[in-house]
């Protein structure tokens, strides 16, 4: 058992020596990369990420063996570790920010405990709204419906629609305006019925 412990200590010492050499060799590039990624000139923020890079490297079992085949890509490997750590920090900061919006009070009126964004009720209401709009569009004249679909769905300009349908731009404008009015009336009727 003593021999295994000595081997483990020797590997750890070799890893720490390698880490020191790697960071000394690539510190300038790492600092520049971190500053750009964090959008900061704050030295302490760069130092924090560099410390995290050191910690991440020190947690890798038998680092010298892992890097032996990557000598030409070691710098990229270090930059990837730094990038991953920066992403992790941003995620943690975002989670803290979101968590800080939740009140510690017991007043249930302050914090909704559910999300209406994807609720079944909202989905059903949106489905009904789309059905009404589709029904309203089906009542349009074919040229009006086609002009509307080309503009809103395919993203064509009035000029492109005019060229495609062989109608004047002003006629296309009128067709699209009629379609929009019909869709707005369908939405207003839906909201009035609710």
PDB file of C-alpha atoms in Angstrom:
ATOM      1  CA  UNK A   1       0.000   0.000   0.000  1.00  0.00           C
ATOM      2  CA  UNK A   2       2.901   2.350   0.675  1.00  0.00           C
ATOM      3  CA  UNK A   3       4.129   1.947  -2.893  1.00  0.00           C
ATOM      4  CA  UNK A   4       0.729   2.936  -4.357  1.00  0.00           C
ATOM      5  CA  UNK A   5       0.653   6.017  -2.156  1.00  0.00           C
ATOM      6  CA  UNK A   6       4.142   7.012  -3.298  1.00  0.00           C
ATOM      7  CA  UNK A   7       3.166   6.518  -6.954  1.00  0.00           C
ATOM      8  CA  UNK A   8       0.032   8.615  -6.439  1.00  0.00           C
ATOM      9  CA  UNK A   9       2.060  11.385  -4.749  1.00  0.00           C
ATOM     10  CA  UNK A  10       4.627  11.294  -7.546  1.00  0.00           C
ATOM     11  CA  UNK A  11       1.879  11.584 -10.170  1.00  0.00           C
ATOM     12  CA  UNK A  12       0.252  14.432  -8.277  1.00  0.00           C
ATOM     13  CA  UNK A  13       3.592  16.247  -8.019  1.00  0.00           C
ATOM     14  CA  UNK A  14       4.225  15.697 -11.729  1.00  0.00           C
ATOM     15  CA  UNK A  15       0.727  16.984 -12.504  1.00  0.00           C
ATOM     16  CA  UNK A  16       1.202  20.103 -10.382  1.00  0.00           C
ATOM     17  CA  UNK A  17       4.573  20.767 -11.980  1.00  0.00           C
ATOM     18  CA  UNK A  18       3.040  20.353 -15.430  1.00  0.00           C
ATOM     19  CA  UNK A  19       0.130  22.634 -14.512  1.00  0.00           C
ATOM     20  CA  UNK A  20       2.541  25.319 -13.304  1.00  0.00           C
ATOM     21  CA  UNK A  21       4.524  25.083 -16.565  1.00  0.00           C
ATOM     22  CA  UNK A  22       1.383  25.123 -18.728  1.00  0.00           C
ATOM     23  CA  UNK A  23      -0.093  28.129 -16.991  1.00  0.00           C
ATOM     24  CA  UNK A  24       3.225  29.980 -17.051  1.00  0.00           C
ATOM     25  CA  UNK A  25       3.545  29.299 -20.779  1.00  0.00           C
ATOM     26  CA  UNK A  26      -0.067  30.125 -21.703  1.00  0.00           C
ATOM     27  CA  UNK A  27      -1.088  32.715 -19.088  1.00  0.00           C
ATOM     28  CA  UNK A  28      -0.991  35.655 -21.503  1.00  0.00           C
ATOM     29  CA  UNK A  29      -3.220  33.907 -24.059  1.00  0.00           C
ATOM     30  CA  UNK A  30      -5.554  32.646 -21.330  1.00  0.00           C
ATOM     31  CA  UNK A  31      -5.901  36.106 -19.758  1.00  0.00           C
ATOM     32  CA  UNK A  32      -6.624  37.717 -23.104  1.00  0.00           C
ATOM     33  CA  UNK A  33      -9.151  34.994 -23.963  1.00  0.00           C
ATOM     34  CA  UNK A  34     -10.869  35.304 -20.577  1.00  0.00           C
ATOM     35  CA  UNK A  35     -11.010  39.121 -20.761  1.00  0.00           C
ATOM     36  CA  UNK A  36     -12.626  38.986 -24.188  1.00  0.00           C
ATOM     37  CA  UNK A  37     -15.086  36.255 -23.213  1.00  0.00           C
ATOM     38  CA  UNK A  38     -16.079  37.981 -19.966  1.00  0.00           C
ATOM     39  CA  UNK A  39     -16.146  41.418 -21.629  1.00  0.00           C
ATOM     40  CA  UNK A  40     -14.161  42.836 -18.740  1.00  0.00           C
ATOM     41  CA  UNK A  41     -10.905  44.480 -17.845  1.00  0.00           C
ATOM     42  CA  UNK A  42     -11.268  43.500 -14.182  1.00  0.00           C
ATOM     43  CA  UNK A  43      -8.088  41.673 -13.179  1.00  0.00           C
ATOM     44  CA  UNK A  44      -9.731  39.830 -10.292  1.00  0.00           C
ATOM     45  CA  UNK A  45     -12.338  38.246 -12.592  1.00  0.00           C
ATOM     46  CA  UNK A  46      -9.593  36.917 -14.876  1.00  0.00           C
ATOM     47  CA  UNK A  47      -7.692  35.665 -11.836  1.00  0.00           C
ATOM     48  CA  UNK A  48     -10.796  33.842 -10.600  1.00  0.00           C
ATOM     49  CA  UNK A  49     -11.207  32.012 -13.895  1.00  0.00           C
ATOM     50  CA  UNK A  50      -7.479  31.213 -14.045  1.00  0.00           C
ATOM     51  CA  UNK A  51      -7.733  29.770 -10.536  1.00  0.00           C
ATOM     52  CA  UNK A  52     -10.684  27.668 -11.682  1.00  0.00           C
ATOM     53  CA  UNK A  53      -8.631  26.447 -14.669  1.00  0.00           C
ATOM     54  CA  UNK A  54      -5.864  25.441 -12.244  1.00  0.00           C
ATOM     55  CA  UNK A  55      -8.379  23.611 -10.045  1.00  0.00           C
ATOM     56  CA  UNK A  56      -9.940  21.832 -13.025  1.00  0.00           C
ATOM     57  CA  UNK A  57      -6.515  20.713 -14.261  1.00  0.00           C
ATOM     58  CA  UNK A  58      -5.512  19.513 -10.794  1.00  0.00           C
ATOM     59  CA  UNK A  59      -8.612  17.299 -10.665  1.00  0.00           C
ATOM     60  CA  UNK A  60      -7.626  15.421 -13.824  1.00  0.00           C
ATOM     61  CA  UNK A  61      -6.221  12.011 -12.990  1.00  0.00           C
ATOM     62  CA  UNK A  62      -2.728  11.469 -14.473  1.00  0.00           C
ATOM     63  CA  UNK A  63      -2.657  14.751 -16.407  1.00  0.00           C
ATOM     64  CA  UNK A  64       0.816  14.224 -17.946  1.00  0.00           C
ATOM     65  CA  UNK A  65      -0.333  11.015 -19.629  1.00  0.00           C
ATOM     66  CA  UNK A  66      -3.509  12.661 -20.908  1.00  0.00           C
ATOM     67  CA  UNK A  67      -1.607  15.591 -22.392  1.00  0.00           C
ATOM     68  CA  UNK A  68       1.242  13.503 -23.804  1.00  0.00           C
ATOM     69  CA  UNK A  69      -0.498  13.024 -27.133  1.00  0.00           C
ATOM     70  CA  UNK A  70      -1.824  16.580 -27.286  1.00  0.00           C
ATOM     71  CA  UNK A  71       1.307  18.693 -27.044  1.00  0.00           C
ATOM     72  CA  UNK A  72       0.426  20.571 -30.216  1.00  0.00           C
ATOM     73  CA  UNK A  73      -3.136  21.260 -29.015  1.00  0.00           C
ATOM     74  CA  UNK A  74      -2.456  21.955 -25.336  1.00  0.00           C
ATOM     75  CA  UNK A  75      -3.189  25.660 -25.694  1.00  0.00           C
ATOM     76  CA  UNK A  76      -6.547  24.900 -27.343  1.00  0.00           C
ATOM     77  CA  UNK A  77      -7.271  22.425 -24.547  1.00  0.00           C
ATOM     78  CA  UNK A  78      -6.622  25.114 -21.919  1.00  0.00           C
ATOM     79  CA  UNK A  79      -8.755  27.634 -23.805  1.00  0.00           C
ATOM     80  CA  UNK A  80     -11.569  25.070 -24.021  1.00  0.00           C
ATOM     81  CA  UNK A  81     -11.391  24.498 -20.262  1.00  0.00           C
ATOM     82  CA  UNK A  82     -11.516  28.269 -19.694  1.00  0.00           C
ATOM     83  CA  UNK A  83     -14.447  28.591 -22.096  1.00  0.00           C
ATOM     84  CA  UNK A  84     -16.378  25.843 -20.317  1.00  0.00           C
ATOM     85  CA  UNK A  85     -15.708  27.457 -16.950  1.00  0.00           C
ATOM     86  CA  UNK A  86     -16.900  30.847 -18.213  1.00  0.00           C
ATOM     87  CA  UNK A  87     -20.091  29.235 -19.518  1.00  0.00           C
ATOM     88  CA  UNK A  88     -20.595  27.493 -16.167  1.00  0.00           C
ATOM     89  CA  UNK A  89     -20.119  30.811 -14.329  1.00  0.00           C
ATOM     90  CA  UNK A  90     -22.660  32.518 -16.592  1.00  0.00           C
ATOM     91  CA  UNK A  91     -25.184  29.746 -15.988  1.00  0.00           C
ATOM     92  CA  UNK A  92     -24.698  29.951 -12.226  1.00  0.00           C
ATOM     93  CA  UNK A  93     -25.052  33.742 -12.332  1.00  0.00           C
ATOM     94  CA  UNK A  94     -28.251  33.418 -14.363  1.00  0.00           C
ATOM     95  CA  UNK A  95     -29.638  30.845 -11.924  1.00  0.00           C
ATOM     96  CA  UNK A  96     -28.807  33.128  -8.979  1.00  0.00           C
ATOM     97  CA  UNK A  97     -30.452  36.041 -10.759  1.00  0.00           C
ATOM     98  CA  UNK A  98     -33.610  34.044 -11.393  1.00  0.00           C
ATOM     99  CA  UNK A  99     -33.634  32.675  -7.854  1.00  0.00           C
ATOM    100  CA  UNK A 100     -33.308  36.184  -6.433  1.00  0.00           C
ATOM    101  CA  UNK A 101     -36.674  37.062  -7.972  1.00  0.00           C
ATOM    102  CA  UNK A 102     -38.406  34.575  -5.696  1.00  0.00           C
ATOM    103  CA  UNK A 103     -39.499  36.195  -2.478  1.00  0.00           C
ATOM    104  CA  UNK A 104     -38.799  34.521   0.833  1.00  0.00           C
ATOM    105  CA  UNK A 105     -42.148  35.760   2.156  1.00  0.00           C
ATOM    106  CA  UNK A 106     -45.017  33.374   2.662  1.00  0.00           C
ATOM    107  CA  UNK A 107     -47.294  35.708   0.727  1.00  0.00           C
ATOM    108  CA  UNK A 108     -48.421  33.546  -2.200  1.00  0.00           C
ATOM    109  CA  UNK A 109     -49.831  36.565  -4.045  1.00  0.00           C
ATOM    110  CA  UNK A 110     -46.361  37.924  -4.773  1.00  0.00           C
ATOM    111  CA  UNK A 111     -44.921  34.936  -6.614  1.00  0.00           C
ATOM    112  CA  UNK A 112     -46.899  32.856  -9.094  1.00  0.00           C
ATOM    113  CA  UNK A 113     -46.302  29.166  -8.528  1.00  0.00           C
ATOM    114  CA  UNK A 114     -47.129  28.180 -12.084  1.00  0.00           C
ATOM    115  CA  UNK A 115     -46.238  29.337 -15.543  1.00  0.00           C
ATOM    116  CA  UNK A 116     -48.959  30.323 -17.983  1.00  0.00           C
ATOM    117  CA  UNK A 117     -46.641  30.439 -20.981  1.00  0.00           C
ATOM    118  CA  UNK A 118     -47.175  26.802 -21.967  1.00  0.00           C
ATOM    119  CA  UNK A 119     -50.281  26.018 -19.938  1.00  0.00           C
ATOM    120  CA  UNK A 120     -52.974  23.818 -21.504  1.00  0.00           C
ATOM    121  CA  UNK A 121     -55.411  26.722 -21.292  1.00  0.00           C
ATOM    122  CA  UNK A 122     -53.054  29.017 -23.169  1.00  0.00           C
ATOM    123  CA  UNK A 123     -52.372  26.340 -25.787  1.00  0.00           C
ATOM    124  CA  UNK A 124     -56.097  25.792 -26.322  1.00  0.00           C
ATOM    125  CA  UNK A 125     -56.748  29.545 -26.571  1.00  0.00           C
ATOM    126  CA  UNK A 126     -53.935  29.935 -29.121  1.00  0.00           C
ATOM    127  CA  UNK A 127     -55.218  26.974 -31.114  1.00  0.00           C
ATOM    128  CA  UNK A 128     -58.707  28.497 -31.218  1.00  0.00           C
ATOM    129  CA  UNK A 129     -57.291  31.869 -32.222  1.00  0.00           C
ATOM    130  CA  UNK A 130     -55.355  30.283 -35.096  1.00  0.00           C
ATOM    131  CA  UNK A 131     -58.457  28.388 -36.196  1.00  0.00           C
ATOM    132  CA  UNK A 132     -60.459  31.639 -36.306  1.00  0.00           C
ATOM    133  CA  UNK A 133     -57.719  33.385 -38.265  1.00  0.00           C
ATOM    134  CA  UNK A 134     -57.498  30.451 -40.676  1.00  0.00           C
ATOM    135  CA  UNK A 135     -61.280  30.464 -41.064  1.00  0.00           C
ATOM    136  CA  UNK A 136     -61.201  34.230 -41.729  1.00  0.00           C
ATOM    137  CA  UNK A 137     -58.443  33.783 -44.322  1.00  0.00           C
ATOM    138  CA  UNK A 138     -60.404  31.025 -46.050  1.00  0.00           C
ATOM    139  CA  UNK A 139     -63.271  33.499 -46.545  1.00  0.00           C
ATOM    140  CA  UNK A 140     -60.984  35.886 -48.445  1.00  0.00           C
ATOM    141  CA  UNK A 141     -60.825  36.082 -52.196  1.00  0.00           C
ATOM    142  CA  UNK A 142     -58.124  33.731 -53.506  1.00  0.00           C
ATOM    143  CA  UNK A 143     -55.909  36.629 -54.683  1.00  0.00           C
ATOM    144  CA  UNK A 144     -56.130  38.311 -51.259  1.00  0.00           C
ATOM    145  CA  UNK A 145     -55.307  35.090 -49.427  1.00  0.00           C
ATOM    146  CA  UNK A 146     -52.429  34.311 -51.795  1.00  0.00           C
ATOM    147  CA  UNK A 147     -50.946  37.814 -51.462  1.00  0.00           C
ATOM    148  CA  UNK A 148     -51.204  37.621 -47.672  1.00  0.00           C
ATOM    149  CA  UNK A 149     -49.578  34.173 -47.515  1.00  0.00           C
ATOM    150  CA  UNK A 150     -46.767  35.187 -49.868  1.00  0.00           C
ATOM    151  CA  UNK A 151     -46.045  38.254 -47.755  1.00  0.00           C
ATOM    152  CA  UNK A 152     -46.496  36.890 -44.215  1.00  0.00           C
ATOM    153  CA  UNK A 153     -45.464  33.271 -44.640  1.00  0.00           C
ATOM    154  CA  UNK A 154     -42.906  33.359 -47.445  1.00  0.00           C
ATOM    155  CA  UNK A 155     -41.619  36.841 -46.599  1.00  0.00           C
ATOM    156  CA  UNK A 156     -41.889  38.280 -50.101  1.00  0.00           C
ATOM    157  CA  UNK A 157     -41.999  42.037 -50.618  1.00  0.00           C
ATOM    158  CA  UNK A 158     -45.001  43.743 -52.199  1.00  0.00           C
ATOM    159  CA  UNK A 159     -42.976  44.219 -55.399  1.00  0.00           C
ATOM    160  CA  UNK A 160     -42.066  40.504 -55.552  1.00  0.00           C
ATOM    161  CA  UNK A 161     -45.699  39.512 -54.987  1.00  0.00           C
ATOM    162  CA  UNK A 162     -46.785  42.013 -57.637  1.00  0.00           C
ATOM    163  CA  UNK A 163     -44.382  40.476 -60.149  1.00  0.00           C
ATOM    164  CA  UNK A 164     -45.405  36.930 -59.263  1.00  0.00           C
ATOM    165  CA  UNK A 165     -49.176  37.522 -59.417  1.00  0.00           C
ATOM    166  CA  UNK A 166     -49.112  40.035 -62.276  1.00  0.00           C
ATOM    167  CA  UNK A 167     -50.948  42.675 -60.231  1.00  0.00           C
ATOM    168  CA  UNK A 168     -49.999  46.242 -59.351  1.00  0.00           C
ATOM    169  CA  UNK A 169     -48.247  46.986 -56.068  1.00  0.00           C
ATOM    170  CA  UNK A 170     -51.224  49.070 -54.900  1.00  0.00           C
ATOM    171  CA  UNK A 171     -53.561  46.118 -55.524  1.00  0.00           C
ATOM    172  CA  UNK A 172     -51.233  43.882 -53.505  1.00  0.00           C
ATOM    173  CA  UNK A 173     -51.269  46.463 -50.687  1.00  0.00           C
ATOM    174  CA  UNK A 174     -55.087  46.445 -50.721  1.00  0.00           C
ATOM    175  CA  UNK A 175     -55.235  42.632 -50.735  1.00  0.00           C
ATOM    176  CA  UNK A 176     -52.864  42.359 -47.778  1.00  0.00           C
ATOM    177  CA  UNK A 177     -54.685  45.137 -45.896  1.00  0.00           C
ATOM    178  CA  UNK A 178     -57.987  43.293 -46.402  1.00  0.00           C
ATOM    179  CA  UNK A 179     -56.447  40.055 -45.136  1.00  0.00           C
ATOM    180  CA  UNK A 180     -54.992  41.791 -42.075  1.00  0.00           C
ATOM    181  CA  UNK A 181     -58.319  43.442 -41.316  1.00  0.00           C
ATOM    182  CA  UNK A 182     -60.073  40.093 -41.563  1.00  0.00           C
ATOM    183  CA  UNK A 183     -57.493  38.462 -39.253  1.00  0.00           C
ATOM    184  CA  UNK A 184     -57.784  41.327 -36.738  1.00  0.00           C
ATOM    185  CA  UNK A 185     -61.570  40.999 -36.702  1.00  0.00           C
ATOM    186  CA  UNK A 186     -61.235  37.260 -36.068  1.00  0.00           C
ATOM    187  CA  UNK A 187     -58.862  37.910 -33.148  1.00  0.00           C
ATOM    188  CA  UNK A 188     -61.113  40.645 -31.747  1.00  0.00           C
ATOM    189  CA  UNK A 189     -64.125  38.329 -31.989  1.00  0.00           C
ATOM    190  CA  UNK A 190     -62.164  35.612 -30.155  1.00  0.00           C
ATOM    191  CA  UNK A 191     -61.205  38.027 -27.369  1.00  0.00           C
ATOM    192  CA  UNK A 192     -64.778  39.359 -27.173  1.00  0.00           C
ATOM    193  CA  UNK A 193     -66.202  35.813 -26.901  1.00  0.00           C
ATOM    194  CA  UNK A 194     -63.854  34.964 -24.030  1.00  0.00           C
TER     195      UNK A 194
END
